[in-house]
Short mmCIF file of C-alpha atoms in Angstrom, two decimals:
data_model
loop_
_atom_site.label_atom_id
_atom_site.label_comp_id
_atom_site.label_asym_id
_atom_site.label_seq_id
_atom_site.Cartn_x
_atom_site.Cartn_y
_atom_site.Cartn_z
CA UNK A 1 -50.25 101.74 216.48
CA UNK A 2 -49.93 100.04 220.01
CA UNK A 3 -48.55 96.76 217.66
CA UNK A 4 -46.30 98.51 216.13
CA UNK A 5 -45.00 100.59 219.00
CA UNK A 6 -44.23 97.23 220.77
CA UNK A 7 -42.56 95.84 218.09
CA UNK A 8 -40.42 98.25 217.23
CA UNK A 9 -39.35 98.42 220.89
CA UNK A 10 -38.75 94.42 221.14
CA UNK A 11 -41.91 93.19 222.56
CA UNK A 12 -44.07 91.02 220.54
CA UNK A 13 -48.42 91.02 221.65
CA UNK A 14 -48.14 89.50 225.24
CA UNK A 15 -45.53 92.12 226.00
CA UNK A 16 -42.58 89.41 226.37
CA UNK A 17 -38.57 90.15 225.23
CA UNK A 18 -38.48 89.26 221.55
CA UNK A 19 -34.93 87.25 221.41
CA UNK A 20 -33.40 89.63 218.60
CA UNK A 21 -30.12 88.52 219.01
CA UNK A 22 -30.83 84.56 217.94
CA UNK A 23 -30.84 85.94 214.00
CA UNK A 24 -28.67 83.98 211.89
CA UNK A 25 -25.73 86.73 211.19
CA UNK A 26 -26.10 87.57 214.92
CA UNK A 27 -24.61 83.77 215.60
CA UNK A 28 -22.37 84.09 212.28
CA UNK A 29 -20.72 86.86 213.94
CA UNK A 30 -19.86 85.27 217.27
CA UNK A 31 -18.36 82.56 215.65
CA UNK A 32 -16.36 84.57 213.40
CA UNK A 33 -13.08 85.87 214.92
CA UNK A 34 -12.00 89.34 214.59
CA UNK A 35 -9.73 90.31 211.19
CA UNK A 36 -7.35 91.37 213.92
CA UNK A 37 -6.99 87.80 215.11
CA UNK A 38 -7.34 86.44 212.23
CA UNK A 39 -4.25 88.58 210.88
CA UNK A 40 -2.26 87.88 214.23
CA UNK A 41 -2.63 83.85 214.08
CA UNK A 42 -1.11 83.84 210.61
CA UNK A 43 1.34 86.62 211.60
CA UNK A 44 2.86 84.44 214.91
CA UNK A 45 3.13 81.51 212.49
CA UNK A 46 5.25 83.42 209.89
CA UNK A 47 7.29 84.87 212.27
CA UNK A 48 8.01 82.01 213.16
CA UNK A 49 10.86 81.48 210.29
CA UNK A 50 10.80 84.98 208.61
CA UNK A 51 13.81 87.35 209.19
CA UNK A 52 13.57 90.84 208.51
CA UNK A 53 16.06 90.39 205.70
CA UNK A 54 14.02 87.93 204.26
CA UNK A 55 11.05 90.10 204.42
CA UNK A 56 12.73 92.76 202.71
CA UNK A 57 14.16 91.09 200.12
CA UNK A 58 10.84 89.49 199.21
CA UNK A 59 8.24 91.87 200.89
CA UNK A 60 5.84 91.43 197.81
CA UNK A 61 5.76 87.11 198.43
CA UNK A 62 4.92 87.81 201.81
CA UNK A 63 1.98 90.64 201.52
CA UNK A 64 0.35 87.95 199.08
CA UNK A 65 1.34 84.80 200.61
CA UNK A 66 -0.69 86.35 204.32
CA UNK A 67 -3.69 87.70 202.48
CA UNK A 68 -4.49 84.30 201.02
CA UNK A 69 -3.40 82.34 204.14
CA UNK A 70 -5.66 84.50 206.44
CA UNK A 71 -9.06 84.47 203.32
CA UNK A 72 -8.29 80.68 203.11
CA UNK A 73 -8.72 80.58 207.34
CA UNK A 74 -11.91 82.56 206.98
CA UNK A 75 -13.28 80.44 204.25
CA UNK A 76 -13.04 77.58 206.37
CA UNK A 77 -14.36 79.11 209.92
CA UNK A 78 -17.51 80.46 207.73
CA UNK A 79 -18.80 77.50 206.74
CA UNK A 80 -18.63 76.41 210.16
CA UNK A 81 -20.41 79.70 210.92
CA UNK A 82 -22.76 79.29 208.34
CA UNK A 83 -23.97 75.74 209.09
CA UNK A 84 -24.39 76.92 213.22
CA UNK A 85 -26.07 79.95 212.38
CA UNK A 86 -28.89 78.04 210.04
CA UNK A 87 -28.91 74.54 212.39
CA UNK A 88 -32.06 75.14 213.87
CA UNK A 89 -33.49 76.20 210.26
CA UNK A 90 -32.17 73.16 208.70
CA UNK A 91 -33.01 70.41 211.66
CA UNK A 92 -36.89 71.96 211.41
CA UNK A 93 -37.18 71.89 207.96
CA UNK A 94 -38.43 75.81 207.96
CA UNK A 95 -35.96 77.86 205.58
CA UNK A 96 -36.30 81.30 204.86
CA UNK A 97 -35.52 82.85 201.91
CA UNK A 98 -35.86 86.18 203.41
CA UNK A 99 -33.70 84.98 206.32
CA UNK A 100 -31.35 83.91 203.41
CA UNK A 101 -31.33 87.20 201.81
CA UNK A 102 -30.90 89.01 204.96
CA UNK A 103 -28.22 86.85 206.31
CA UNK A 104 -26.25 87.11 202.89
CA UNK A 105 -26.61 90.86 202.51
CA UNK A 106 -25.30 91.27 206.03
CA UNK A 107 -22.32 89.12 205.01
CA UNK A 108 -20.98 90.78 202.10
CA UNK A 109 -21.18 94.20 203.46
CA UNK A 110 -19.29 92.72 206.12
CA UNK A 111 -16.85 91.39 204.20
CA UNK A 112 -15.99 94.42 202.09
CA UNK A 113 -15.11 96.22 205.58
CA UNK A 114 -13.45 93.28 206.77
CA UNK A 115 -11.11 92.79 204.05
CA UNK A 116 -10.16 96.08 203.49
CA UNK A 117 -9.06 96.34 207.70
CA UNK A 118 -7.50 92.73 206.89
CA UNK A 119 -5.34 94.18 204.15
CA UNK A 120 -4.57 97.15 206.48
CA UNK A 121 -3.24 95.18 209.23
CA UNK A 122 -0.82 93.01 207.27
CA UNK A 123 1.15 95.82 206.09
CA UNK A 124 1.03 97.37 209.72
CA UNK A 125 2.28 94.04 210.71
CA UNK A 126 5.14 93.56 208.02
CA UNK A 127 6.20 97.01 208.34
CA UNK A 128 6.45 96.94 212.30
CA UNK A 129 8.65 93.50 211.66
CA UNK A 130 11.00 95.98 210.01
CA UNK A 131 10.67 98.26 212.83
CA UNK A 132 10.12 101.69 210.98
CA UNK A 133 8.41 103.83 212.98
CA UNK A 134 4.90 104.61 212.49
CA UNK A 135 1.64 106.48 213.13
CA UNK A 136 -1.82 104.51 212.10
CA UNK A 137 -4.93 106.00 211.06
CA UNK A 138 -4.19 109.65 212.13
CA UNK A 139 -5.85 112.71 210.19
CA UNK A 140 -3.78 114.98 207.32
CA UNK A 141 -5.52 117.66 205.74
CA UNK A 142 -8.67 116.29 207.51
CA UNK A 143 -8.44 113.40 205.86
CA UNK A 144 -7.82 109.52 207.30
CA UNK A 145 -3.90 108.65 206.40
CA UNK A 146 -3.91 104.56 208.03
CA UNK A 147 -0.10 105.41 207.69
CA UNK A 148 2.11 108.15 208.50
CA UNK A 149 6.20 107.42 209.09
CA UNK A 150 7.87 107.97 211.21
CA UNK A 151 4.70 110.25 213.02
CA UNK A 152 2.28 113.27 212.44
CA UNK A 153 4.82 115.20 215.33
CA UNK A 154 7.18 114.49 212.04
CA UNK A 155 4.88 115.73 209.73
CA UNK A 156 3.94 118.65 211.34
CA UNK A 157 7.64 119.96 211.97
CA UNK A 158 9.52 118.61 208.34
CA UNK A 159 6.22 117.24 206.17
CA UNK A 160 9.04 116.81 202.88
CA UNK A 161 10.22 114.12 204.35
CA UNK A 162 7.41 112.08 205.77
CA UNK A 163 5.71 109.80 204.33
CA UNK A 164 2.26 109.02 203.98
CA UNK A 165 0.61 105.59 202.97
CA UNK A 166 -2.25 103.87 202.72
CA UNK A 167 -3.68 100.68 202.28
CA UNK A 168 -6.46 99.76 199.67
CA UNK A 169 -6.42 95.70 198.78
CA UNK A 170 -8.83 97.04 195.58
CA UNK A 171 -8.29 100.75 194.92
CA UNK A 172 -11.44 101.59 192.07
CA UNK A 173 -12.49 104.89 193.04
CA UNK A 174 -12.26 104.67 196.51
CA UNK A 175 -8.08 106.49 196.78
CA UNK A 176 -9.68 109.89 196.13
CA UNK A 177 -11.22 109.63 199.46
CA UNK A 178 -7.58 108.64 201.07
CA UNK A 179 -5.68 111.29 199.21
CA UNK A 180 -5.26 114.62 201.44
CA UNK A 181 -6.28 117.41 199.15
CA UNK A 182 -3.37 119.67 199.94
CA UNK A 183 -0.51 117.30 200.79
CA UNK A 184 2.40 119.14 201.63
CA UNK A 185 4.87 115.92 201.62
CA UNK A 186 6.55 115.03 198.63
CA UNK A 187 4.37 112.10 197.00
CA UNK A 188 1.19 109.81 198.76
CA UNK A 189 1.91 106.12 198.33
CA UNK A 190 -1.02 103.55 197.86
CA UNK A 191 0.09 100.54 198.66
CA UNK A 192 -2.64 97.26 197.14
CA UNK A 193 -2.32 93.94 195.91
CA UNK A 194 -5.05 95.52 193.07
CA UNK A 195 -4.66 93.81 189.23
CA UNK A 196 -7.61 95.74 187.80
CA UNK A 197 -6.37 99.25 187.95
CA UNK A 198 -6.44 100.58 184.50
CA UNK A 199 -3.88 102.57 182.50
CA UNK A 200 -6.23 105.96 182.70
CA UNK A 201 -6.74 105.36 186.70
CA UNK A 202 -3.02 105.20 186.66
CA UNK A 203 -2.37 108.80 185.10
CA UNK A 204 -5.43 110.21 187.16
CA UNK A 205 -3.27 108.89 190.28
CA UNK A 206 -0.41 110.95 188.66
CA UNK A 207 -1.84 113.90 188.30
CA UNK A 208 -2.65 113.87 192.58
CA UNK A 209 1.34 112.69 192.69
CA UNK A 210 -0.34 109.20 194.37
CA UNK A 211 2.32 106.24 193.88
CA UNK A 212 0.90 102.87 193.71
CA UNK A 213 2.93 100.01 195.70
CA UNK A 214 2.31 96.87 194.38
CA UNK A 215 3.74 93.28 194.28
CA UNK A 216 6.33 92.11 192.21
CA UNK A 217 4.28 89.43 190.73
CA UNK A 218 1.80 92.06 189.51
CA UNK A 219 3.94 94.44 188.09
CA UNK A 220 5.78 92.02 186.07
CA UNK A 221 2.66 90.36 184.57
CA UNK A 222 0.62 93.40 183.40
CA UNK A 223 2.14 95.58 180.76
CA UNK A 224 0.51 99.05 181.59
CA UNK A 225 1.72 98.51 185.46
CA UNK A 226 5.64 98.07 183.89
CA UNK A 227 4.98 101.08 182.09
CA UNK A 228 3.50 103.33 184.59
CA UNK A 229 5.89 106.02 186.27
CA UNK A 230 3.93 105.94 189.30
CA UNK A 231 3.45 102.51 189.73
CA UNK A 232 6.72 100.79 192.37
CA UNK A 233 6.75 97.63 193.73
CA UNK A 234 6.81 96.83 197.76
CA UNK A 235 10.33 96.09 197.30
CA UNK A 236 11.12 99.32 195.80
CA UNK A 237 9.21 101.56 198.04
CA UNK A 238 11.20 99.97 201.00
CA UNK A 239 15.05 100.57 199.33
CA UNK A 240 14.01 103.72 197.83
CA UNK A 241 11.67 105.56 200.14
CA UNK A 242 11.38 104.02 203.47
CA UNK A 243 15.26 103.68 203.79
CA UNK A 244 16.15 106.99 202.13
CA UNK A 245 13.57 108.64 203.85
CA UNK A 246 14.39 107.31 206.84
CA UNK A 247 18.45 108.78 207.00
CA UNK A 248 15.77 112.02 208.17
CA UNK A 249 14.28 110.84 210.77
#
């Protein structure tokens, strides 16, 4: 019991500071910038030549284009990350498959959160380019919205004409917990670079008036997301809702 009360505590036998913070993910992480920076260093280099007309006209090119600039960029810093975190593993000779395991669980739960907040931020980013106004990751209907325009003071006062959005890059079941149960505005847009979303999860969408944003590219290549009434692409949602919405605001 006295073993076990020390250990859990951090102390191994002689009573000395366990070093818990030299595990392998513990180092990945440090290395590993934040999907914040990782989004702004690709976002200062686009801006670099993009004009807000350009964006517009091509929103969809440029949603794709900085989600696989900034997953290429993280590819490349976590193999650097990888090979620090595991040096003194691999110098020694002493490898771990349950340090493997661990280290590789922690990862990909990691990852899931990081690229959804990635995904998040570059439509944040594009849509602040474009200066619409904008609230981020407020409550509706006690529900997270990451997006409300122009603001929840808007909402509150005229909720017709706001608009709420979100941002899923893979939506499987995961919009129901986005969707405000009671929306009072018009429609709730979903905005995703998703190819997988099937013609039933479509109509289900429908039925909870949830619009699905997605690019071009997509929508042109898979027959059931032409079809779909509630399926728009970036460019749409901008001419169509954004700009009409906006004459309100």
């Amino acid at each position: 019991m006295i073993k076990d009360r020390y250990f859990k505590k951090g102390y191994n036998q002689n009573n000395k500071s366990i070093k818990l913070n030299n595990l392998p993910f513990d180092i990945f992480k440090k290395m590993v910038p934040s999907s914040k920076e990782f989004v702004d260093k690709q976002f200062l280099l686009l801006k670099e030549e993009l004009t807000p007309k350009e964006l517009k006209l091509n929103f969809s090119h440029y949603v794709q284009l900085l989600h696989d600039q900034i997953y290429a960029d993280f590819l490349k810093i976590q193999k650097t990350g990888f090979n620090k975190a595991f040096s003194d593993d691999l110098e020694s000779g002493e490898l771990s498959f349950e340090k493997f395991d661990k280290f590789f669980l922690s990862l990909s739960q990691s990852r899931k959160v990081r690229s959804g907040g990635v995904f998040e931020l570059i439509i944040e980013n594009l849509l602040k380019f474009l200066e619409y106004p904008i609230d981020t990751q407020k409550k509706i209907d006690n529900k997270r919205v990451d997006f409300v325009l122009p603001s929840v003071d808007f909402y509150k006062k005229n909720p017709l004409n706001t608009v709420l959005l979100s941002a899923k890059r893979t939506t499987r079941e995961r919009w129901k917990q986005v969707v405000p149960e009671v929306s009072q505005s018009n429609q709730f847009y979903l905005a995703t670079i998703d190819k997988k979303i099937t013609s039933d999860q479509l109509k289900e969408m429908e039925k909870y008036r949830v619009f699905v944003i997605n690019t071009l590219q997509n929508i042109d290549s898979i027959s059931h997301y032409k079809e779909a009434a509630n399926m728009v692409s970036f460019e749409h949602f901008l001419d169509f809702t954004l700009d009409h919405q906006k004459r309100t605001w």
